[in-house]
Amino acid sequence: MRISQLAERCGVPATTLRFYESAGLLTADRTPAGYRTYGEDAVQRLAFIRAAEGLGLPLEEISELLAVWAEGARKEVKAVYGSGRVSRRPPHRRGQRPS
């Protein structure tokens, strides 16, 4: 989605999104024409940033937390798929039956 779409969807000005990008908190791909584009993950990331700011955390700490969050997601993916045995279904949780 383009910057205007993300801004509207999340209720923040596009200038704020550009600021977060310049601070390294949010990343955007670029079209050949130079327009910023964001994936669906940007919505969650932006919600996290806004919540952390609401708690009074400085941008440096938010950046560190985002790095931990991203690393945790990578570890989770590696734990499920990194063994070389790729399963089409993720493992079921305790107490739930596999489908």
PDB file of C-alpha atoms in Angstrom:
ATOM      1  CA  MET A   1       0.000   0.000   0.000  1.00  0.00           C
ATOM      2  CA  ARG A   2       1.142   3.535  -0.603  1.00  0.00           C
ATOM      3  CA  ILE A   3       2.025   5.980   2.131  1.00  0.00           C
ATOM      4  CA  SER A   4      -1.309   7.805   1.884  1.00  0.00           C
ATOM      5  CA  GLN A   5      -3.196   4.512   2.277  1.00  0.00           C
ATOM      6  CA  LEU A   6      -1.174   3.499   5.337  1.00  0.00           C
ATOM      7  CA  ALA A   7      -1.577   6.956   6.844  1.00  0.00           C
ATOM      8  CA  GLU A   8      -5.336   6.878   6.373  1.00  0.00           C
ATOM      9  CA  ARG A   9      -5.691   3.302   7.605  1.00  0.00           C
ATOM     10  CA  CYS A  10      -3.694   3.990  10.777  1.00  0.00           C
ATOM     11  CA  GLY A  11      -4.867   7.537  11.405  1.00  0.00           C
ATOM     12  CA  VAL A  12      -1.455   9.195  11.281  1.00  0.00           C
ATOM     13  CA  PRO A  13      -0.121  11.870   8.947  1.00  0.00           C
ATOM     14  CA  ALA A  14       2.147  10.815   6.101  1.00  0.00           C
ATOM     15  CA  THR A  15       4.781  13.149   7.549  1.00  0.00           C
ATOM     16  CA  THR A  16       4.853  10.978  10.673  1.00  0.00           C
ATOM     17  CA  LEU A  17       5.442   7.883   8.546  1.00  0.00           C
ATOM     18  CA  ARG A  18       8.304   9.631   6.758  1.00  0.00           C
ATOM     19  CA  PHE A  19       9.754  10.638  10.127  1.00  0.00           C
ATOM     20  CA  TYR A  20       9.561   7.038  11.410  1.00  0.00           C
ATOM     21  CA  GLU A  21      11.284   5.881   8.228  1.00  0.00           C
ATOM     22  CA  SER A  22      14.078   8.431   8.647  1.00  0.00           C
ATOM     23  CA  ALA A  23      14.475   7.288  12.277  1.00  0.00           C
ATOM     24  CA  GLY A  24      14.775   3.670  11.127  1.00  0.00           C
ATOM     25  CA  LEU A  25      11.556   2.535  12.816  1.00  0.00           C
ATOM     26  CA  LEU A  26       9.594   1.837   9.652  1.00  0.00           C
ATOM     27  CA  THR A  27      10.810   0.572   6.314  1.00  0.00           C
ATOM     28  CA  ALA A  28       9.324   1.081   2.890  1.00  0.00           C
ATOM     29  CA  ASP A  29      10.008  -0.380  -0.496  1.00  0.00           C
ATOM     30  CA  ARG A  30      10.116   1.948  -3.468  1.00  0.00           C
ATOM     31  CA  THR A  31       8.378   1.699  -6.804  1.00  0.00           C
ATOM     32  CA  PRO A  32      10.402   2.430  -9.968  1.00  0.00           C
ATOM     33  CA  ALA A  33       8.895   5.923  -9.814  1.00  0.00           C
ATOM     34  CA  GLY A  34      10.161   6.374  -6.233  1.00  0.00           C
ATOM     35  CA  TYR A  35       6.851   6.061  -4.378  1.00  0.00           C
ATOM     36  CA  ARG A  36       6.960   4.445  -0.948  1.00  0.00           C
ATOM     37  CA  THR A  37       5.073   1.166  -0.589  1.00  0.00           C
ATOM     38  CA  TYR A  38       4.378  -0.705   2.611  1.00  0.00           C
ATOM     39  CA  GLY A  39       3.362  -4.276   3.335  1.00  0.00           C
ATOM     40  CA  GLU A  40       0.626  -5.385   5.724  1.00  0.00           C
ATOM     41  CA  ASP A  41       3.249  -5.851   8.453  1.00  0.00           C
ATOM     42  CA  ALA A  42       3.665  -2.065   8.547  1.00  0.00           C
ATOM     43  CA  VAL A  43       0.220  -1.753  10.143  1.00  0.00           C
ATOM     44  CA  GLN A  44       1.251  -3.899  13.125  1.00  0.00           C
ATOM     45  CA  ARG A  45       4.652  -2.269  13.353  1.00  0.00           C
ATOM     46  CA  LEU A  46       3.075   1.185  13.342  1.00  0.00           C
ATOM     47  CA  ALA A  47       0.574   0.161  16.038  1.00  0.00           C
ATOM     48  CA  PHE A  48       3.500  -1.035  18.165  1.00  0.00           C
ATOM     49  CA  ILE A  49       5.411   2.210  17.625  1.00  0.00           C
ATOM     50  CA  ARG A  50       2.402   4.330  18.530  1.00  0.00           C
ATOM     51  CA  ALA A  51       1.648   2.263  21.648  1.00  0.00           C
ATOM     52  CA  ALA A  52       5.278   2.462  22.790  1.00  0.00           C
ATOM     53  CA  GLU A  53       5.289   6.224  22.249  1.00  0.00           C
ATOM     54  CA  GLY A  54       2.070   6.423  24.248  1.00  0.00           C
ATOM     55  CA  LEU A  55       3.889   4.759  27.130  1.00  0.00           C
ATOM     56  CA  GLY A  56       6.557   7.449  26.920  1.00  0.00           C
ATOM     57  CA  LEU A  57       9.362   5.317  25.481  1.00  0.00           C
ATOM     58  CA  PRO A  58      12.015   7.229  23.542  1.00  0.00           C
ATOM     59  CA  LEU A  59      12.563   6.363  19.886  1.00  0.00           C
ATOM     60  CA  GLU A  60      15.906   4.683  20.639  1.00  0.00           C
ATOM     61  CA  GLU A  61      14.229   2.207  22.995  1.00  0.00           C
ATOM     62  CA  ILE A  62      11.388   1.625  20.541  1.00  0.00           C
ATOM     63  CA  SER A  63      13.969   0.831  17.877  1.00  0.00           C
ATOM     64  CA  GLU A  64      15.631  -1.698  20.197  1.00  0.00           C
ATOM     65  CA  LEU A  65      12.285  -3.323  20.997  1.00  0.00           C
ATOM     66  CA  LEU A  66      11.428  -3.579  17.315  1.00  0.00           C
ATOM     67  CA  ALA A  67      14.746  -5.339  16.707  1.00  0.00           C
ATOM     68  CA  VAL A  68      13.982  -7.834  19.485  1.00  0.00           C
ATOM     69  CA  TRP A  69      10.501  -8.361  18.052  1.00  0.00           C
ATOM     70  CA  ALA A  70      11.908  -9.001  14.569  1.00  0.00           C
ATOM     71  CA  GLU A  71      14.549 -11.377  15.945  1.00  0.00           C
ATOM     72  CA  GLY A  72      11.882 -13.270  17.870  1.00  0.00           C
ATOM     73  CA  ALA A  73       9.849 -13.706  14.696  1.00  0.00           C
ATOM     74  CA  ARG A  74      12.904 -15.020  12.843  1.00  0.00           C
ATOM     75  CA  LYS A  75      13.662 -17.492  15.639  1.00  0.00           C
ATOM     76  CA  GLU A  76      10.070 -18.738  15.574  1.00  0.00           C
ATOM     77  CA  VAL A  77      10.225 -19.320  11.817  1.00  0.00           C
ATOM     78  CA  LYS A  78      13.582 -21.078  12.145  1.00  0.00           C
ATOM     79  CA  ALA A  79      12.239 -23.276  14.939  1.00  0.00           C
ATOM     80  CA  VAL A  80       9.362 -24.445  12.759  1.00  0.00           C
ATOM     81  CA  TYR A  81      11.003 -24.546   9.333  1.00  0.00           C
ATOM     82  CA  GLY A  82      14.752 -24.259   9.875  1.00  0.00           C
ATOM     83  CA  SER A  83      15.442 -27.912  10.601  1.00  0.00           C
ATOM     84  CA  GLY A  84      15.433 -28.809   6.931  1.00  0.00           C
ATOM     85  CA  ARG A  85      12.196 -30.690   7.394  1.00  0.00           C
ATOM     86  CA  VAL A  86       9.619 -28.319   6.005  1.00  0.00           C
ATOM     87  CA  SER A  87       6.113 -29.118   7.078  1.00  0.00           C
ATOM     88  CA  ARG A  88       3.135 -27.764   5.218  1.00  0.00           C
ATOM     89  CA  ARG A  89       1.267 -27.368   8.521  1.00  0.00           C
ATOM     90  CA  PRO A  90       2.639 -25.696  11.628  1.00  0.00           C
ATOM     91  CA  PRO A  91       2.686 -27.920  14.732  1.00  0.00           C
ATOM     92  CA  HIS A  92      -0.527 -27.902  16.750  1.00  0.00           C
ATOM     93  CA  ARG A  93      -0.697 -26.355  20.174  1.00  0.00           C
ATOM     94  CA  ARG A  94      -1.156 -28.398  23.300  1.00  0.00           C
ATOM     95  CA  GLY A  95      -4.828 -29.054  23.897  1.00  0.00           C
ATOM     96  CA  GLN A  96      -5.774 -28.568  20.259  1.00  0.00           C
ATOM     97  CA  ARG A  97      -6.220 -31.310  17.757  1.00  0.00           C
ATOM     98  CA  PRO A  98      -4.479 -31.077  14.419  1.00  0.00           C
ATOM     99  CA  SER A  99      -6.842 -30.479  11.512  1.00  0.00           C
TER     100      SER A  99
END
